[in-house]
PDB file of C-alpha atoms in Angstrom:
ATOM      1  CA  UNK C   1     -12.286  29.813  30.242  1.00 57.00           C
ATOM      2  CA  UNK C   2     -14.127  27.597  26.959  1.00 52.00           C
ATOM      3  CA  UNK C   3     -12.825  27.849  23.469  1.00 49.00           C
ATOM      4  CA  UNK C   4     -14.207  29.782  21.166  1.00 52.00           C
ATOM      5  CA  UNK C   5     -14.199  26.838  17.523  1.00 52.00           C
ATOM      6  CA  UNK C   6     -13.448  22.777  17.753  1.00 49.00           C
ATOM      7  CA  UNK C   7     -11.097  21.694  15.436  1.00 54.00           C
ATOM      8  CA  UNK C   8     -13.500  19.551  12.449  1.00 56.00           C
ATOM      9  CA  UNK C   9     -11.549  16.586  13.821  1.00 53.00           C
ATOM     10  CA  UNK C  10     -13.780  16.599  17.300  1.00 64.00           C
ATOM     11  CA  UNK C  11     -16.609  15.513  14.682  1.00 78.00           C
ATOM     12  CA  UNK C  12     -14.653  12.437  12.752  1.00 81.00           C
ATOM     13  CA  UNK C  13     -15.611   9.556  14.980  1.00 92.00           C
ATOM     14  CA  UNK C  14     -12.985   7.704  16.466  1.00 96.00           C
ATOM     15  CA  UNK C  15     -11.451   3.786  14.699  1.00 97.00           C
ATOM     16  CA  UNK C  16      -9.906   0.271  16.236  1.00 95.00           C
ATOM     17  CA  UNK C  17      -7.913  -2.351  14.616  1.00 95.00           C
ATOM     18  CA  UNK C  18     -10.393  -4.670  12.569  1.00 96.00           C
ATOM     19  CA  UNK C  19     -13.003  -2.625  12.133  1.00 97.00           C
ATOM     20  CA  UNK C  20     -14.811  -2.811   8.579  1.00 97.00           C
ATOM     21  CA  UNK C  21     -15.493   0.101   7.956  1.00 97.00           C
ATOM     22  CA  UNK C  22     -12.890   3.402   5.246  1.00 97.00           C
ATOM     23  CA  UNK C  23     -14.182   0.709   2.379  1.00 97.00           C
ATOM     24  CA  UNK C  24     -12.770  -1.873   3.727  1.00 98.00           C
ATOM     25  CA  UNK C  25     -10.575  -3.198   7.216  1.00 98.00           C
ATOM     26  CA  UNK C  26      -8.907  -0.904   9.994  1.00 98.00           C
ATOM     27  CA  UNK C  27      -5.931  -2.125  10.569  1.00 98.00           C
ATOM     28  CA  UNK C  28      -3.814   0.942  11.493  1.00 98.00           C
ATOM     29  CA  UNK C  29      -4.432   3.741  14.074  1.00 97.00           C
ATOM     30  CA  UNK C  30      -2.461   7.357  14.548  1.00 96.00           C
ATOM     31  CA  UNK C  31      -2.760   9.029  17.506  1.00 95.00           C
ATOM     32  CA  UNK C  32      -5.203  10.274  17.663  1.00 95.00           C
ATOM     33  CA  UNK C  33      -7.335   7.197  17.039  1.00 95.00           C
ATOM     34  CA  UNK C  34      -9.140   8.760  13.652  1.00 96.00           C
ATOM     35  CA  UNK C  35      -7.287   8.377  11.067  1.00 97.00           C
ATOM     36  CA  UNK C  36      -5.186   5.561   9.786  1.00 98.00           C
ATOM     37  CA  UNK C  37      -4.700   2.654   7.167  1.00 98.00           C
ATOM     38  CA  UNK C  38      -8.095   0.064   6.060  1.00 98.00           C
ATOM     39  CA  UNK C  39      -6.740  -2.552   4.087  1.00 98.00           C
ATOM     40  CA  UNK C  40      -9.127  -3.754   1.208  1.00 98.00           C
ATOM     41  CA  UNK C  41     -11.164  -7.129   2.258  1.00 97.00           C
ATOM     42  CA  UNK C  42      -9.619  -9.396  -0.552  1.00 97.00           C
ATOM     43  CA  UNK C  43      -7.073  -9.771  -2.680  1.00 98.00           C
ATOM     44  CA  UNK C  44      -6.837  -7.528  -5.942  1.00 98.00           C
ATOM     45  CA  UNK C  45      -5.540 -10.187  -7.502  1.00 96.00           C
ATOM     46  CA  UNK C  46      -4.151 -13.410  -7.763  1.00 93.00           C
ATOM     47  CA  UNK C  47      -0.808 -12.637  -9.086  1.00 96.00           C
ATOM     48  CA  UNK C  48       1.065  -9.897 -11.279  1.00 98.00           C
ATOM     49  CA  UNK C  49       4.033  -8.458 -12.876  1.00 98.00           C
ATOM     50  CA  UNK C  50       5.580  -5.453 -10.249  1.00 98.00           C
ATOM     51  CA  UNK C  51       5.891  -3.228 -13.600  1.00 96.00           C
ATOM     52  CA  UNK C  52       3.824  -2.767 -17.031  1.00 94.00           C
ATOM     53  CA  UNK C  53       6.759  -3.782 -20.196  1.00 88.00           C
ATOM     54  CA  UNK C  54      10.400  -2.637 -19.597  1.00 88.00           C
ATOM     55  CA  UNK C  55      12.235  -0.715 -16.581  1.00 91.00           C
ATOM     56  CA  UNK C  56      12.292   2.339 -15.671  1.00 90.00           C
ATOM     57  CA  UNK C  57      13.338   4.527 -12.872  1.00 89.00           C
ATOM     58  CA  UNK C  58       9.794   5.944 -10.863  1.00 93.00           C
ATOM     59  CA  UNK C  59      11.231   7.079  -7.317  1.00 93.00           C
ATOM     60  CA  UNK C  60       9.466   4.871  -5.849  1.00 96.00           C
ATOM     61  CA  UNK C  61      11.453   3.999  -2.675  1.00 95.00           C
ATOM     62  CA  UNK C  62       9.638   5.398   0.295  1.00 97.00           C
ATOM     63  CA  UNK C  63       9.195   3.067   2.482  1.00 97.00           C
ATOM     64  CA  UNK C  64       7.058   4.336   5.505  1.00 98.00           C
ATOM     65  CA  UNK C  65       4.172   5.117   6.738  1.00 97.00           C
ATOM     66  CA  UNK C  66       1.784   6.164   3.937  1.00 98.00           C
ATOM     67  CA  UNK C  67       4.527   6.343   1.446  1.00 98.00           C
ATOM     68  CA  UNK C  68       3.363   4.025  -0.546  1.00 98.00           C
ATOM     69  CA  UNK C  69       0.510   7.138  -1.272  1.00 98.00           C
ATOM     70  CA  UNK C  70       3.249   8.975  -3.012  1.00 98.00           C
ATOM     71  CA  UNK C  71       5.326   5.407  -4.666  1.00 98.00           C
ATOM     72  CA  UNK C  72       1.595   4.194  -6.387  1.00 98.00           C
ATOM     73  CA  UNK C  73       1.491   7.773  -7.821  1.00 98.00           C
ATOM     74  CA  UNK C  74       5.484   7.433  -9.132  1.00 97.00           C
ATOM     75  CA  UNK C  75       4.934   4.469 -10.653  1.00 97.00           C
ATOM     76  CA  UNK C  76       1.396   4.733 -12.224  1.00 98.00           C
ATOM     77  CA  UNK C  77       3.471   8.001 -14.242  1.00 97.00           C
ATOM     78  CA  UNK C  78       6.027   6.507 -15.363  1.00 96.00           C
ATOM     79  CA  UNK C  79       4.776   3.431 -15.921  1.00 95.00           C
ATOM     80  CA  UNK C  80       1.242   4.233 -17.521  1.00 95.00           C
ATOM     81  CA  UNK C  81      -1.950   2.270 -18.746  1.00 95.00           C
ATOM     82  CA  UNK C  82      -1.385  -1.085 -17.882  1.00 96.00           C
ATOM     83  CA  UNK C  83      -2.050  -4.859 -15.940  1.00 96.00           C
ATOM     84  CA  UNK C  84       0.480  -4.054 -13.646  1.00 98.00           C
ATOM     85  CA  UNK C  85       0.710  -3.654  -9.333  1.00 98.00           C
ATOM     86  CA  UNK C  86       0.013  -0.421  -8.336  1.00 98.00           C
ATOM     87  CA  UNK C  87      -1.812   0.479 -11.416  1.00 98.00           C
ATOM     88  CA  UNK C  88      -4.978  -3.023 -10.100  1.00 98.00           C
ATOM     89  CA  UNK C  89      -4.142  -1.738  -6.621  1.00 98.00           C
ATOM     90  CA  UNK C  90      -5.146   2.495  -7.492  1.00 98.00           C
ATOM     91  CA  UNK C  91      -7.693   1.095  -9.749  1.00 98.00           C
ATOM     92  CA  UNK C  92      -9.691  -0.869  -6.791  1.00 98.00           C
ATOM     93  CA  UNK C  93     -12.651   1.154  -5.573  1.00 98.00           C
ATOM     94  CA  UNK C  94     -13.674  -0.921  -2.584  1.00 97.00           C
ATOM     95  CA  UNK C  95     -16.457   0.813  -0.446  1.00 96.00           C
ATOM     96  CA  UNK C  96     -16.796   3.204  -3.138  1.00 97.00           C
ATOM     97  CA  UNK C  97     -13.840   5.112  -2.297  1.00 98.00           C
ATOM     98  CA  UNK C  98     -11.318   5.964  -5.332  1.00 97.00           C
ATOM     99  CA  UNK C  99      -8.178   6.907  -3.470  1.00 98.00           C
ATOM    100  CA  UNK C 100      -6.502   3.626  -2.563  1.00 98.00           C
ATOM    101  CA  UNK C 101      -2.760   2.551  -3.134  1.00 98.00           C
ATOM    102  CA  UNK C 102       0.005  -0.501  -2.420  1.00 98.00           C
ATOM    103  CA  UNK C 103       0.687  -0.108   0.101  1.00 98.00           C
ATOM    104  CA  UNK C 104       4.722   0.951   1.234  1.00 98.00           C
ATOM    105  CA  UNK C 105       7.211  -1.491   2.335  1.00 98.00           C
ATOM    106  CA  UNK C 106       6.462  -0.224   6.775  1.00 98.00           C
ATOM    107  CA  UNK C 107       2.101  -0.815   5.954  1.00 98.00           C
ATOM    108  CA  UNK C 108       2.792  -4.124   4.523  1.00 98.00           C
ATOM    109  CA  UNK C 109       4.643  -4.920   7.536  1.00 98.00           C
ATOM    110  CA  UNK C 110       2.405  -3.453   9.004  1.00 98.00           C
ATOM    111  CA  UNK C 111      -0.590  -6.136   7.099  1.00 98.00           C
ATOM    112  CA  UNK C 112       2.154  -8.479   7.975  1.00 98.00           C
ATOM    113  CA  UNK C 113       1.328  -8.224  11.840  1.00 97.00           C
ATOM    114  CA  UNK C 114      -2.154  -7.820  11.687  1.00 97.00           C
ATOM    115  CA  UNK C 115      -2.989 -10.668   8.739  1.00 97.00           C
ATOM    116  CA  UNK C 116      -5.333 -12.610  11.533  1.00 96.00           C
ATOM    117  CA  UNK C 117      -7.516  -9.032  11.365  1.00 95.00           C
ATOM    118  CA  UNK C 118      -7.606  -8.407   8.145  1.00 97.00           C
ATOM    119  CA  UNK C 119      -8.280 -11.761   7.063  1.00 96.00           C
ATOM    120  CA  UNK C 120      -7.957 -13.416   3.530  1.00 96.00           C
ATOM    121  CA  UNK C 121      -4.079 -13.393   2.374  1.00 97.00           C
ATOM    122  CA  UNK C 122      -2.819 -16.063   1.053  1.00 96.00           C
ATOM    123  CA  UNK C 123       0.208 -17.696   1.792  1.00 97.00           C
ATOM    124  CA  UNK C 124       2.267 -16.499  -0.883  1.00 97.00           C
ATOM    125  CA  UNK C 125       4.360 -13.115  -1.690  1.00 98.00           C
ATOM    126  CA  UNK C 126       2.520  -9.275  -1.807  1.00 98.00           C
ATOM    127  CA  UNK C 127       3.819  -6.920  -3.365  1.00 98.00           C
ATOM    128  CA  UNK C 128       5.085  -3.280  -1.480  1.00 98.00           C
ATOM    129  CA  UNK C 129       5.204   0.005  -3.707  1.00 98.00           C
ATOM    130  CA  UNK C 130       9.058  -0.104  -2.545  1.00 98.00           C
ATOM    131  CA  UNK C 131      11.673  -0.115  -4.940  1.00 96.00           C
ATOM    132  CA  UNK C 132      15.125  -0.948  -4.427  1.00 93.00           C
ATOM    133  CA  UNK C 133      16.936   1.811  -6.227  1.00 88.00           C
ATOM    134  CA  UNK C 134      18.817   1.731  -9.456  1.00 82.00           C
ATOM    135  CA  UNK C 135      22.602   1.326  -8.979  1.00 82.00           C
ATOM    136  CA  UNK C 136      24.220   3.729 -10.085  1.00 85.00           C
ATOM    137  CA  UNK C 137      20.618   5.703  -9.130  1.00 78.00           C
ATOM    138  CA  UNK C 138      21.172   6.306 -13.196  1.00 85.00           C
ATOM    139  CA  UNK C 139      19.970   3.043 -13.706  1.00 89.00           C
ATOM    140  CA  UNK C 140      16.118   1.295 -13.465  1.00 89.00           C
ATOM    141  CA  UNK C 141      15.522  -0.864 -10.743  1.00 90.00           C
ATOM    142  CA  UNK C 142      14.285  -4.816 -11.509  1.00 94.00           C
ATOM    143  CA  UNK C 143      14.161  -5.186  -8.562  1.00 95.00           C
ATOM    144  CA  UNK C 144      11.000  -3.845  -5.743  1.00 97.00           C
ATOM    145  CA  UNK C 145       9.790  -4.832  -2.162  1.00 98.00           C
ATOM    146  CA  UNK C 146       7.509  -8.197  -1.408  1.00 98.00           C
ATOM    147  CA  UNK C 147       5.854  -9.856   1.630  1.00 98.00           C
ATOM    148  CA  UNK C 148       6.094 -13.313   2.276  1.00 98.00           C
ATOM    149  CA  UNK C 149       2.304 -14.040   4.193  1.00 98.00           C
ATOM    150  CA  UNK C 150       3.554 -17.591   4.925  1.00 96.00           C
ATOM    151  CA  UNK C 151       6.177 -16.532   7.203  1.00 95.00           C
ATOM    152  CA  UNK C 152       7.076 -12.844   7.363  1.00 97.00           C
ATOM    153  CA  UNK C 153       9.861 -12.479   5.026  1.00 97.00           C
ATOM    154  CA  UNK C 154      10.997  -9.888   3.363  1.00 96.00           C
ATOM    155  CA  UNK C 155      13.098  -9.682   0.337  1.00 95.00           C
ATOM    156  CA  UNK C 156      13.296  -7.695  -3.219  1.00 96.00           C
ATOM    157  CA  UNK C 157      11.633  -9.856  -6.047  1.00 96.00           C
ATOM    158  CA  UNK C 158      11.977  -8.693  -9.885  1.00 96.00           C
ATOM    159  CA  UNK C 159      10.260  -6.695 -10.971  1.00 97.00           C
ATOM    160  CA  UNK C 160       9.200  -8.881 -13.245  1.00 96.00           C
ATOM    161  CA  UNK C 161       8.208 -12.150 -10.620  1.00 97.00           C
ATOM    162  CA  UNK C 162       4.645 -11.625  -9.955  1.00 98.00           C
ATOM    163  CA  UNK C 163       3.067 -11.404  -6.488  1.00 98.00           C
ATOM    164  CA  UNK C 164      -0.266 -10.383  -4.943  1.00 98.00           C
ATOM    165  CA  UNK C 165      -2.406  -7.198  -4.427  1.00 98.00           C
ATOM    166  CA  UNK C 166      -3.407  -6.003  -1.248  1.00 98.00           C
ATOM    167  CA  UNK C 167      -4.509  -1.976  -1.810  1.00 98.00           C
ATOM    168  CA  UNK C 168      -4.666   0.032   0.737  1.00 98.00           C
ATOM    169  CA  UNK C 169      -6.530   3.014   1.559  1.00 98.00           C
ATOM    170  CA  UNK C 170      -5.855   6.288   4.064  1.00 98.00           C
ATOM    171  CA  UNK C 171      -8.198   8.501   6.097  1.00 97.00           C
TER     172      UNK C 171
END
């Protein structure tokens, strides 16, 4: 007996890590092979702060895969216009796509693990969109996670410090 309909996902192409597609380099593919994450092929900035001007409570504390999407939206909603990590990532239009974002900590870990496949990284700190919650929670956070692409160390970094930005997008 043949199925009455075929799910739309069957029409989607399959992807593999390292493939140039979706506006960048694919570095994570889910179990379907049709969805995942692509990283921009180049850094969006050599050095920028995580925050805009002042410390705010942004709620950008998601760590997991695809968490950077909501983190970036929350950061930009609170920090508004300016030149800072999340806004720079969100403003990227590589490959004609307008849905780029600053990776969460876990997404940044995946990028680090695939850095030779993605290419173009320097031995420097890269921002994640994952901030450290303020303590108590009613206090603004002053730090966010960054990952050193030299040896893989990750640590909270002052939002006023500078690091690099590499935008990613979900497909």
